[in-house]
Amino acid sequence: MVRVRFAPSPTGYLHVGGARTALFNWLYARRHGGIFVLRIEDTDAERSSWDMVAGIVDGLRWLGLDWDEGPDVGGPHAPYFQSQRLDTYRAMAEQLVASGRAYYCYCTPDTLQRKRDAAEAAGGGWTYDRTCLALTTERIAELEASRTPRAIRFKVPSGTTSFDDLVHGHIAFDNANIEDFVVLRSDRQPTYHLSVVVDDMDMAITDVVRGDDHISNTPKQALLYGAFGAAPPRFAHVPLILGPDKKRLSKRHGATSVMEYQRLGYLSEAMVNFLALLGWSPGTDQELFTRDELIAAFALEGISGGNAVFNPEKLDWFNQQHIMRLSAEELRRRIEPTLREAGLWSDAMANADRPRILRIIELLKPRAKTLRQFVDDARPFLAERVDYDPAAVAKHLGGDMPDLLLAYRDALRALEPFEPAALEAALRQLASNRGIKAAALIHATRVAVTGRTVSPGLFEVIELIGRDRSVARLSGAVKIAAS
């Protein structure tokens, strides 16, 4: 059975890059009927807390990436927090020493730094010189008796370490370029290489799907698997996500937290669709996918070896497309919390005006790129008072326009039926009678009833704002123009 894992550090939030990695793992597991494991890499127990993990968990849940084993759900390989597995790592490090694959290193950090500085001053690089591997049995006994702090270093064999990457193909490293690396620090804390290999062995992980920045870590981990007598998992290193300037995605490019995109009004369906196509292709021209369609199409062979570019405008397009796929009722459910927050929603209004609200949503759907834009665009329909744009008032409500607005107001009071065709006919007849262009009166009326220069079709807007409110706003706009 395929078993994959997403193993974030508890940074407090789910980064876009981490979300894409989690998504690829989740899709692979679901595609093959496998297991998706969530594991928290928090070896620093003092800095680990549920608060730091909660942001990651919230992000995964928002994206709909449920896990089969891990925090909250448990599983046969618990615990799923590295801070709760420290004794296991220490025992495995000692096992490496006992088997001759690792040794104790008593070098102090100051000693190592002096050697490194001396080598750099001489114009060369420095790797650990195996000082402690050459210690005599007697000297080791003395250091142990005096309780000298010691780390454990893995003894890298000569030769070549290679692996077949499912994205990049065959990759080989000359072991001469890999120093004897620390697996357990002198403070008894495991390093990343030891903990990740031990966890992946214990949790029977079959495939490791992670970012390209881990390729350089893989030979050390492959050596550890061999030293433990375990077959390594299959590796697939996915391309990094870059900003539009082709530099690694960071906060300077905008939001990097997945939950920030939720706050900005993006749909989880759109975010999943967008992230899936950052570095992966289905092999067809199809761009819009549901989660089930992504599961059916996903294959590691479709992952590109080149870096992916995060294009905010493309995300906006995906969001708009997925908004269009939702029913008005589903959109109402999703925007209701934000409408309440903005003071534009009440249960009484919702019950009395449900058909009108759904029609407003349908009218706004083609223009909305985010759910937050829905809320802003819906304000003229739902708010009691209009906030007028001063520049729009100055541009469109000058001259004789107030008199024309009052004339249109009077026409609306008795107009039947109160629907777009009749509303438009009344306005055009008024403009013709007064010898002005209908467009000028349309612009002025839009500003009068919405406070804005841009909206959906004016006559659909007037109908949904309603007769009484439209009449009142036309009167109010004339007073504002005169002030």
Short mmCIF file of C-alpha atoms in Angstrom, two decimals:
data_model
loop_
_atom_site.label_atom_id
_atom_site.label_comp_id
_atom_site.label_asym_id
_atom_site.label_seq_id
_atom_site.Cartn_x
_atom_site.Cartn_y
_atom_site.Cartn_z
CA MET A 1 0.00 0.00 0.00
CA VAL A 2 1.17 3.51 -0.81
CA ARG A 3 1.98 5.42 2.38
CA VAL A 4 3.04 9.05 2.12
CA ARG A 5 3.51 11.80 4.67
CA PHE A 6 3.48 15.55 5.05
CA ALA A 7 5.89 16.53 7.81
CA PRO A 8 5.90 20.29 8.47
CA SER A 9 7.74 22.14 11.18
CA PRO A 10 5.38 23.96 13.58
CA THR A 11 5.86 27.47 12.19
CA GLY A 12 2.37 28.62 13.13
CA TYR A 13 0.93 28.70 9.59
CA LEU A 14 0.76 26.66 6.42
CA HIS A 15 2.98 28.17 3.73
CA VAL A 16 1.90 28.03 0.09
CA GLY A 17 4.89 25.84 -0.76
CA GLY A 18 4.08 23.44 2.05
CA ALA A 19 0.45 23.35 0.99
CA ARG A 20 1.44 22.36 -2.55
CA THR A 21 3.69 19.58 -1.17
CA ALA A 22 0.88 18.36 1.09
CA LEU A 23 -1.54 18.43 -1.85
CA PHE A 24 0.73 16.34 -4.08
CA ASN A 25 1.12 13.76 -1.29
CA TRP A 26 -2.61 13.73 -0.61
CA LEU A 27 -3.51 13.35 -4.29
CA TYR A 28 -1.00 10.52 -4.71
CA ALA A 29 -2.38 8.69 -1.68
CA ARG A 30 -5.99 9.13 -2.76
CA ARG A 31 -5.20 8.16 -6.36
CA HIS A 32 -3.74 4.84 -5.20
CA GLY A 33 -6.05 4.12 -2.28
CA GLY A 34 -3.15 4.71 0.10
CA ILE A 35 -2.53 6.38 3.45
CA PHE A 36 -1.74 10.07 3.99
CA VAL A 37 0.13 10.69 7.24
CA LEU A 38 0.49 14.06 8.95
CA ARG A 39 3.60 14.21 11.13
CA ILE A 40 4.85 17.26 13.01
CA GLU A 41 8.63 17.78 12.98
CA ASP A 42 9.01 19.56 16.30
CA THR A 43 12.17 18.10 17.79
CA ASP A 44 12.55 21.29 19.84
CA ALA A 45 10.03 20.31 22.52
CA GLU A 46 10.31 23.61 24.39
CA ARG A 47 9.21 25.62 21.36
CA SER A 48 6.50 23.18 20.33
CA SER A 49 2.89 23.91 21.20
CA TRP A 50 -0.52 23.14 19.76
CA ASP A 51 -0.94 26.82 18.94
CA MET A 52 2.00 26.57 16.53
CA VAL A 53 0.52 23.45 14.95
CA ALA A 54 -3.05 24.76 14.77
CA GLY A 55 -2.35 27.11 11.87
CA ILE A 56 -1.02 24.22 9.79
CA VAL A 57 -3.94 21.98 10.70
CA ASP A 58 -6.45 24.76 9.91
CA GLY A 59 -4.84 25.33 6.52
CA LEU A 60 -4.97 21.65 5.59
CA ARG A 61 -8.59 21.37 6.69
CA TRP A 62 -9.57 24.46 4.72
CA LEU A 63 -8.02 22.92 1.61
CA GLY A 64 -9.90 19.68 2.30
CA LEU A 65 -6.71 17.64 2.76
CA ASP A 66 -7.78 15.13 5.39
CA TRP A 67 -5.17 12.82 6.92
CA ASP A 68 -5.56 9.14 7.78
CA GLU A 69 -2.97 9.11 10.56
CA GLY A 70 -1.60 11.96 12.66
CA PRO A 71 -2.67 14.61 15.17
CA ASP A 72 -6.33 14.45 16.24
CA VAL A 73 -6.96 11.13 14.48
CA GLY A 74 -4.17 8.93 15.91
CA GLY A 75 -3.04 5.78 14.17
CA PRO A 76 -0.95 2.61 14.60
CA HIS A 77 2.36 4.50 14.44
CA ALA A 78 1.65 7.15 17.10
CA PRO A 79 2.94 9.44 18.41
CA TYR A 80 3.06 11.71 15.37
CA PHE A 81 4.98 14.53 17.05
CA GLN A 82 8.77 14.21 16.90
CA SER A 83 9.07 15.86 20.31
CA GLN A 84 7.36 12.76 21.71
CA ARG A 85 9.75 10.34 19.98
CA LEU A 86 13.12 11.56 21.26
CA ASP A 87 13.98 8.37 23.13
CA THR A 88 13.50 6.38 19.92
CA TYR A 89 15.94 8.62 18.01
CA ARG A 90 18.55 8.35 20.77
CA ALA A 91 18.29 4.57 20.83
CA MET A 92 18.66 4.38 17.04
CA ALA A 93 21.73 6.64 17.15
CA GLU A 94 23.32 4.36 19.72
CA GLN A 95 22.48 1.40 17.50
CA LEU A 96 24.55 3.00 14.74
CA VAL A 97 27.52 3.31 17.10
CA ALA A 98 27.15 -0.30 18.23
CA SER A 99 27.14 -1.51 14.62
CA GLY A 100 30.24 0.52 13.74
CA ARG A 101 28.36 2.83 11.38
CA ALA A 102 28.77 5.87 13.64
CA TYR A 103 31.09 7.12 16.39
CA TYR A 104 31.19 9.52 19.30
CA CYS A 105 32.52 13.00 18.61
CA TYR A 106 33.82 15.00 21.59
CA CYS A 107 34.91 18.06 19.61
CA THR A 108 33.53 21.27 21.06
CA PRO A 109 31.76 23.83 18.86
CA ASP A 110 34.64 26.26 19.49
CA THR A 111 37.20 23.73 18.30
CA LEU A 112 35.22 23.01 15.13
CA GLN A 113 34.78 26.71 14.43
CA ARG A 114 38.52 27.40 14.79
CA LYS A 115 39.34 24.67 12.28
CA ARG A 116 36.69 25.96 9.89
CA ASP A 117 37.96 29.54 10.17
CA ALA A 118 41.58 28.44 9.61
CA ALA A 119 40.63 26.51 6.47
CA GLU A 120 38.66 29.45 5.07
CA ALA A 121 41.54 31.83 5.85
CA ALA A 122 43.79 29.55 3.83
CA GLY A 123 41.40 29.80 0.91
CA GLY A 124 39.85 26.36 1.16
CA GLY A 125 36.72 24.67 2.43
CA TRP A 126 36.59 22.44 5.46
CA THR A 127 34.83 19.20 6.30
CA TYR A 128 35.11 17.27 9.51
CA ASP A 129 38.57 15.67 9.71
CA ARG A 130 37.58 12.55 11.70
CA THR A 131 39.60 13.60 14.74
CA CYS A 132 37.39 11.55 17.06
CA LEU A 133 37.29 8.51 14.82
CA ALA A 134 41.05 8.21 15.43
CA LEU A 135 40.77 8.30 19.24
CA THR A 136 42.19 5.31 21.09
CA THR A 137 40.02 3.10 23.24
CA GLU A 138 41.84 4.43 26.32
CA ARG A 139 41.22 8.06 25.39
CA ILE A 140 37.53 7.36 24.74
CA ALA A 141 37.29 5.70 28.16
CA GLU A 142 38.82 8.81 29.79
CA LEU A 143 36.39 11.14 28.02
CA GLU A 144 33.46 8.96 28.98
CA ALA A 145 34.57 8.77 32.60
CA SER A 146 34.75 12.55 32.78
CA ARG A 147 31.28 12.82 31.21
CA THR A 148 32.59 14.95 28.37
CA PRO A 149 29.67 16.05 26.16
CA ARG A 150 29.59 14.12 22.91
CA ALA A 151 27.70 14.05 19.66
CA ILE A 152 27.27 11.04 17.42
CA ARG A 153 28.57 11.26 13.87
CA PHE A 154 27.69 8.95 11.01
CA LYS A 155 30.74 7.38 9.36
CA VAL A 156 30.30 8.01 5.65
CA PRO A 157 31.76 5.14 3.59
CA SER A 158 33.80 5.65 0.45
CA GLY A 159 32.15 5.29 -2.91
CA THR A 160 29.01 6.72 -4.45
CA THR A 161 25.47 7.12 -3.16
CA SER A 162 22.70 7.23 -5.72
CA PHE A 163 18.94 7.02 -6.00
CA ASP A 164 16.33 7.09 -8.74
CA ASP A 165 14.18 10.18 -8.36
CA LEU A 166 10.68 9.86 -9.80
CA VAL A 167 10.91 13.43 -11.14
CA HIS A 168 14.59 13.98 -11.96
CA GLY A 169 15.72 10.46 -12.79
CA HIS A 170 18.98 8.92 -11.61
CA ILE A 171 20.98 11.12 -9.21
CA ALA A 172 24.40 10.20 -7.84
CA PHE A 173 26.65 11.81 -5.21
CA ASP A 174 30.34 11.21 -4.62
CA ASN A 175 30.66 10.28 -0.93
CA ALA A 176 33.98 12.11 -0.83
CA ASN A 177 31.91 15.30 -0.80
CA ILE A 178 29.80 14.21 2.17
CA GLU A 179 31.39 14.76 5.56
CA ASP A 180 30.74 12.54 8.58
CA PHE A 181 27.52 14.23 9.62
CA VAL A 182 26.05 14.54 13.09
CA VAL A 183 22.96 12.45 13.80
CA LEU A 184 22.68 13.19 17.53
CA ARG A 185 23.91 16.48 19.01
CA SER A 186 25.81 16.78 22.27
CA ASP A 187 22.58 18.00 23.94
CA ARG A 188 21.01 14.64 22.96
CA GLN A 189 18.76 16.26 20.36
CA PRO A 190 18.51 14.40 17.03
CA THR A 191 19.29 16.10 13.77
CA TYR A 192 16.81 16.28 10.91
CA HIS A 193 18.47 13.44 8.98
CA LEU A 194 18.19 10.91 11.79
CA SER A 195 14.67 11.79 12.93
CA VAL A 196 13.17 11.84 9.45
CA VAL A 197 14.69 8.47 8.48
CA VAL A 198 13.68 6.79 11.74
CA ASP A 199 10.15 8.14 11.44
CA ASP A 200 9.79 7.13 7.80
CA MET A 201 10.99 3.61 8.66
CA ASP A 202 8.72 3.28 11.70
CA MET A 203 5.73 4.63 9.80
CA ALA A 204 6.38 2.41 6.76
CA ILE A 205 6.49 5.36 4.36
CA THR A 206 6.76 4.07 0.79
CA ASP A 207 7.09 7.36 -1.11
CA VAL A 208 8.66 10.68 -0.07
CA VAL A 209 7.29 13.59 -2.11
CA ARG A 210 8.96 16.85 -1.11
CA GLY A 211 10.62 20.01 -2.44
CA ASP A 212 13.69 20.19 -4.63
CA ASP A 213 15.60 21.84 -1.79
CA HIS A 214 15.78 18.41 -0.12
CA ILE A 215 17.70 16.73 -2.95
CA SER A 216 21.01 17.50 -1.23
CA ASN A 217 19.72 15.84 1.97
CA THR A 218 18.76 12.61 0.24
CA PRO A 219 22.22 10.94 -0.02
CA LYS A 220 22.74 11.26 3.76
CA GLN A 221 19.33 9.77 4.37
CA ALA A 222 19.94 6.99 1.85
CA LEU A 223 23.15 6.13 3.73
CA LEU A 224 21.21 5.96 7.00
CA TYR A 225 18.62 3.62 5.50
CA GLY A 226 21.43 1.34 4.39
CA ALA A 227 23.08 1.45 7.80
CA PHE A 228 19.80 0.43 9.44
CA GLY A 229 19.34 -2.38 6.93
CA ALA A 230 16.17 -0.85 5.52
CA ALA A 231 15.14 -0.25 1.92
CA PRO A 232 14.71 3.49 1.25
CA PRO A 233 11.35 4.81 0.06
CA ARG A 234 10.88 6.09 -3.47
CA PHE A 235 11.79 9.77 -3.73
CA ALA A 236 10.06 12.44 -5.82
CA HIS A 237 11.47 15.96 -5.50
CA VAL A 238 9.05 18.57 -6.80
CA PRO A 239 10.03 21.98 -8.21
CA LEU A 240 10.20 25.02 -5.99
CA ILE A 241 7.59 27.77 -6.24
CA LEU A 242 8.95 31.11 -7.42
CA GLY A 243 7.43 34.57 -7.39
CA PRO A 244 6.73 36.46 -10.63
CA ASP A 245 10.29 37.83 -10.45
CA LYS A 246 11.60 34.22 -10.60
CA LYS A 247 12.94 34.43 -7.04
CA ARG A 248 11.86 32.02 -4.32
CA LEU A 249 8.34 32.81 -3.13
CA SER A 250 8.39 34.95 -0.01
CA LYS A 251 6.33 37.58 1.80
CA ARG A 252 7.62 40.28 -0.52
CA HIS A 253 5.49 38.68 -3.24
CA GLY A 254 2.32 39.03 -1.16
CA ALA A 255 0.48 36.57 1.06
CA THR A 256 2.33 33.29 1.67
CA SER A 257 0.02 31.80 4.31
CA VAL A 258 -2.76 29.63 2.93
CA MET A 259 -5.22 30.95 5.53
CA GLU A 260 -4.49 34.51 4.39
CA TYR A 261 -5.96 33.55 1.03
CA GLN A 262 -9.07 32.31 2.78
CA ARG A 263 -9.33 35.68 4.55
CA LEU A 264 -8.93 37.47 1.22
CA GLY A 265 -11.93 35.61 -0.16
CA TYR A 266 -10.46 32.79 -2.24
CA LEU A 267 -12.29 29.47 -2.54
CA SER A 268 -10.51 26.38 -1.28
CA GLU A 269 -11.51 24.62 -4.54
CA ALA A 270 -9.74 27.31 -6.55
CA MET A 271 -6.64 27.23 -4.35
CA VAL A 272 -6.37 23.46 -4.67
CA ASN A 273 -6.83 23.66 -8.45
CA PHE A 274 -4.23 26.42 -8.73
CA LEU A 275 -1.66 24.71 -6.47
CA ALA A 276 -2.04 21.38 -8.27
CA LEU A 277 -0.96 22.97 -11.56
CA LEU A 278 2.12 24.62 -10.02
CA GLY A 279 4.65 22.14 -11.30
CA TRP A 280 2.28 19.38 -12.41
CA SER A 281 0.48 18.82 -15.68
CA PRO A 282 -2.29 16.33 -16.48
CA GLY A 283 -0.89 15.93 -19.98
CA THR A 284 -3.93 17.62 -21.53
CA ASP A 285 -5.15 21.19 -22.00
CA GLN A 286 -7.63 20.89 -19.12
CA GLU A 287 -7.12 23.56 -16.46
CA LEU A 288 -10.27 23.51 -14.32
CA PHE A 289 -10.51 20.53 -11.98
CA THR A 290 -12.62 19.44 -9.06
CA ARG A 291 -10.85 17.56 -6.27
CA ASP A 292 -12.19 14.24 -7.58
CA GLU A 293 -10.98 15.05 -11.09
CA LEU A 294 -7.52 15.89 -9.74
CA ILE A 295 -7.39 12.59 -7.87
CA ALA A 296 -8.32 10.67 -11.02
CA ALA A 297 -5.73 12.50 -13.15
CA PHE A 298 -2.79 12.86 -10.74
CA ALA A 299 0.45 11.00 -11.44
CA LEU A 300 3.96 11.76 -10.23
CA GLU A 301 5.14 11.38 -13.83
CA GLY A 302 3.30 14.62 -14.61
CA ILE A 303 5.49 16.66 -12.26
CA SER A 304 7.86 19.00 -14.10
CA GLY A 305 11.54 19.26 -13.27
CA GLY A 306 11.49 23.05 -13.72
CA ASN A 307 10.50 25.55 -11.08
CA ALA A 308 6.90 26.80 -10.99
CA VAL A 309 5.90 30.48 -10.95
CA PHE A 310 3.17 31.71 -8.61
CA ASN A 311 1.03 34.04 -10.73
CA PRO A 312 -1.56 35.94 -8.61
CA GLU A 313 -3.53 36.89 -11.72
CA LYS A 314 -3.88 33.22 -12.63
CA LEU A 315 -5.11 32.48 -9.10
CA ASP A 316 -7.72 35.24 -9.54
CA TRP A 317 -8.84 33.59 -12.79
CA PHE A 318 -9.16 30.19 -11.13
CA ASN A 319 -11.12 31.73 -8.29
CA GLN A 320 -13.49 33.49 -10.66
CA GLN A 321 -14.06 30.28 -12.61
CA HIS A 322 -14.82 28.29 -9.48
CA ILE A 323 -17.14 31.03 -8.19
CA MET A 324 -19.09 30.73 -11.44
CA ARG A 325 -19.50 27.00 -10.80
CA LEU A 326 -21.18 27.51 -7.44
CA SER A 327 -24.90 27.97 -7.05
CA ALA A 328 -26.24 31.24 -5.67
CA GLU A 329 -27.40 29.38 -2.56
CA GLU A 330 -23.92 27.95 -1.91
CA LEU A 331 -22.33 31.37 -2.46
CA ARG A 332 -24.85 32.89 -0.04
CA ARG A 333 -23.79 30.37 2.58
CA ARG A 334 -20.12 31.17 2.07
CA ILE A 335 -20.37 34.96 2.08
CA GLU A 336 -22.87 35.19 4.94
CA PRO A 337 -20.18 35.34 7.70
CA THR A 338 -18.40 38.24 5.95
CA LEU A 339 -21.69 40.03 5.30
CA ARG A 340 -22.52 39.74 9.00
CA GLU A 341 -19.09 41.06 9.89
CA ALA A 342 -19.71 44.05 7.59
CA GLY A 343 -23.11 44.74 9.14
CA LEU A 344 -24.92 43.89 5.90
CA TRP A 345 -26.77 40.78 7.08
CA SER A 346 -29.51 39.96 9.50
CA ASP A 347 -31.56 36.80 9.88
CA ALA A 348 -34.78 38.79 9.46
CA MET A 349 -33.56 40.27 6.19
CA ALA A 350 -32.33 36.90 4.98
CA ASN A 351 -35.69 35.26 5.62
CA ALA A 352 -37.74 38.06 4.08
CA ASP A 353 -35.46 38.82 1.13
CA ARG A 354 -34.04 35.37 0.29
CA PRO A 355 -35.13 35.36 -3.41
CA ARG A 356 -33.82 38.92 -3.88
CA ILE A 357 -30.49 38.08 -2.23
CA LEU A 358 -30.04 35.06 -4.48
CA ARG A 359 -30.78 37.22 -7.55
CA ILE A 360 -28.24 39.81 -6.35
CA ILE A 361 -25.63 37.05 -6.04
CA GLU A 362 -26.38 35.77 -9.54
CA LEU A 363 -26.04 39.33 -10.88
CA LEU A 364 -22.68 39.83 -9.17
CA LYS A 365 -21.19 36.39 -9.95
CA PRO A 366 -19.68 37.19 -13.37
CA ARG A 367 -17.73 40.16 -11.97
CA ALA A 368 -16.51 38.74 -8.66
CA LYS A 369 -12.93 37.52 -8.39
CA THR A 370 -13.13 36.85 -4.64
CA LEU A 371 -15.78 36.37 -1.98
CA ARG A 372 -14.69 39.65 -0.41
CA GLN A 373 -15.42 41.42 -3.67
CA PHE A 374 -18.92 39.95 -3.47
CA VAL A 375 -19.37 41.67 -0.13
CA ASP A 376 -18.13 45.01 -1.42
CA ASP A 377 -20.20 44.79 -4.60
CA ALA A 378 -23.30 43.81 -2.62
CA ARG A 379 -23.10 46.85 -0.35
CA PRO A 380 -25.25 49.16 -2.56
CA PHE A 381 -27.99 46.50 -2.56
CA LEU A 382 -27.96 45.71 1.17
CA ALA A 383 -26.82 48.86 2.98
CA GLU A 384 -29.36 51.42 4.14
CA ARG A 385 -27.23 54.39 3.12
CA VAL A 386 -24.93 55.00 0.17
CA ASP A 387 -21.32 56.11 0.47
CA TYR A 388 -20.82 58.47 -2.46
CA ASP A 389 -17.52 58.74 -4.27
CA PRO A 390 -16.83 62.53 -4.29
CA ALA A 391 -15.03 62.34 -7.63
CA ALA A 392 -18.02 60.52 -9.16
CA VAL A 393 -20.45 63.12 -7.81
CA ALA A 394 -18.35 65.97 -9.18
CA LYS A 395 -18.00 64.33 -12.59
CA HIS A 396 -21.55 63.08 -13.19
CA LEU A 397 -24.00 65.08 -11.03
CA GLY A 398 -23.24 68.64 -12.15
CA GLY A 399 -25.11 71.07 -14.40
CA ASP A 400 -28.75 70.23 -15.11
CA MET A 401 -28.35 66.61 -14.02
CA PRO A 402 -30.05 67.03 -10.59
CA ASP A 403 -33.27 68.12 -12.33
CA LEU A 404 -33.09 65.10 -14.61
CA LEU A 405 -32.55 62.78 -11.66
CA LEU A 406 -35.60 64.22 -9.91
CA ALA A 407 -37.63 63.70 -13.08
CA TYR A 408 -36.48 60.09 -13.30
CA ARG A 409 -37.29 59.67 -9.61
CA ASP A 410 -40.85 60.85 -10.25
CA ALA A 411 -41.15 58.46 -13.15
CA LEU A 412 -40.06 55.54 -10.96
CA ARG A 413 -42.71 56.22 -8.34
CA ALA A 414 -45.53 55.14 -10.63
CA LEU A 415 -43.67 52.91 -13.09
CA GLU A 416 -45.25 49.51 -13.79
CA PRO A 417 -43.96 46.94 -14.16
CA PHE A 418 -40.88 47.77 -12.07
CA GLU A 419 -38.47 45.68 -14.10
CA PRO A 420 -35.33 46.29 -16.21
CA ALA A 421 -37.01 46.76 -19.61
CA ALA A 422 -39.49 49.30 -18.30
CA LEU A 423 -36.81 51.06 -16.21
CA GLU A 424 -34.59 51.43 -19.26
CA ALA A 425 -37.42 52.62 -21.50
CA ALA A 426 -38.42 55.30 -18.98
CA LEU A 427 -34.87 56.62 -18.72
CA ARG A 428 -34.29 56.69 -22.47
CA GLN A 429 -37.63 58.45 -23.05
CA LEU A 430 -36.71 61.09 -20.45
CA ALA A 431 -33.28 61.64 -22.03
CA SER A 432 -34.87 61.97 -25.48
CA ASN A 433 -37.46 64.44 -24.23
CA ARG A 434 -34.77 66.58 -22.61
CA GLY A 435 -32.39 66.38 -25.56
CA ILE A 436 -29.45 64.73 -23.78
CA LYS A 437 -27.57 61.52 -24.40
CA ALA A 438 -29.00 58.55 -22.54
CA ALA A 439 -25.48 57.49 -21.56
CA ALA A 440 -24.97 60.66 -19.52
CA LEU A 441 -28.19 60.06 -17.58
CA ILE A 442 -27.28 56.38 -17.11
CA HIS A 443 -23.92 57.34 -15.57
CA ALA A 444 -25.53 59.90 -13.28
CA THR A 445 -28.27 57.50 -12.19
CA ARG A 446 -25.71 54.79 -11.43
CA VAL A 447 -23.80 57.19 -9.16
CA ALA A 448 -27.07 58.31 -7.54
CA VAL A 449 -28.32 54.83 -6.62
CA THR A 450 -24.99 53.06 -5.91
CA GLY A 451 -22.53 55.86 -5.08
CA ARG A 452 -20.18 54.37 -7.67
CA THR A 453 -19.27 54.67 -11.33
CA VAL A 454 -19.07 50.91 -11.92
CA SER A 455 -21.76 48.28 -11.38
CA PRO A 456 -23.55 45.49 -13.21
CA GLY A 457 -26.32 46.49 -15.64
CA LEU A 458 -27.94 49.61 -14.19
CA PHE A 459 -31.56 48.60 -14.70
CA GLU A 460 -31.07 45.17 -13.10
CA VAL A 461 -29.37 47.00 -10.21
CA ILE A 462 -32.31 49.45 -9.78
CA GLU A 463 -34.82 46.59 -9.83
CA LEU A 464 -32.94 44.70 -7.08
CA ILE A 465 -32.32 47.80 -4.97
CA GLY A 466 -36.08 48.29 -5.10
CA ARG A 467 -38.47 51.11 -5.86
CA ASP A 468 -38.59 52.83 -2.47
CA ARG A 469 -34.86 52.73 -1.88
CA SER A 470 -34.05 53.86 -5.45
CA VAL A 471 -36.45 56.81 -5.17
CA ALA A 472 -34.92 57.82 -1.84
CA ARG A 473 -31.38 57.59 -3.20
CA LEU A 474 -32.16 59.72 -6.23
CA SER A 475 -33.52 62.41 -3.89
CA GLY A 476 -30.50 62.08 -1.61
CA ALA A 477 -28.03 62.31 -4.46
CA VAL A 478 -29.56 65.60 -5.60
CA LYS A 479 -29.13 67.04 -2.12
CA ILE A 480 -25.50 65.90 -2.04
CA ALA A 481 -24.84 67.40 -5.47
CA ALA A 482 -26.24 70.74 -4.27
CA SER A 483 -24.16 70.80 -1.07
#
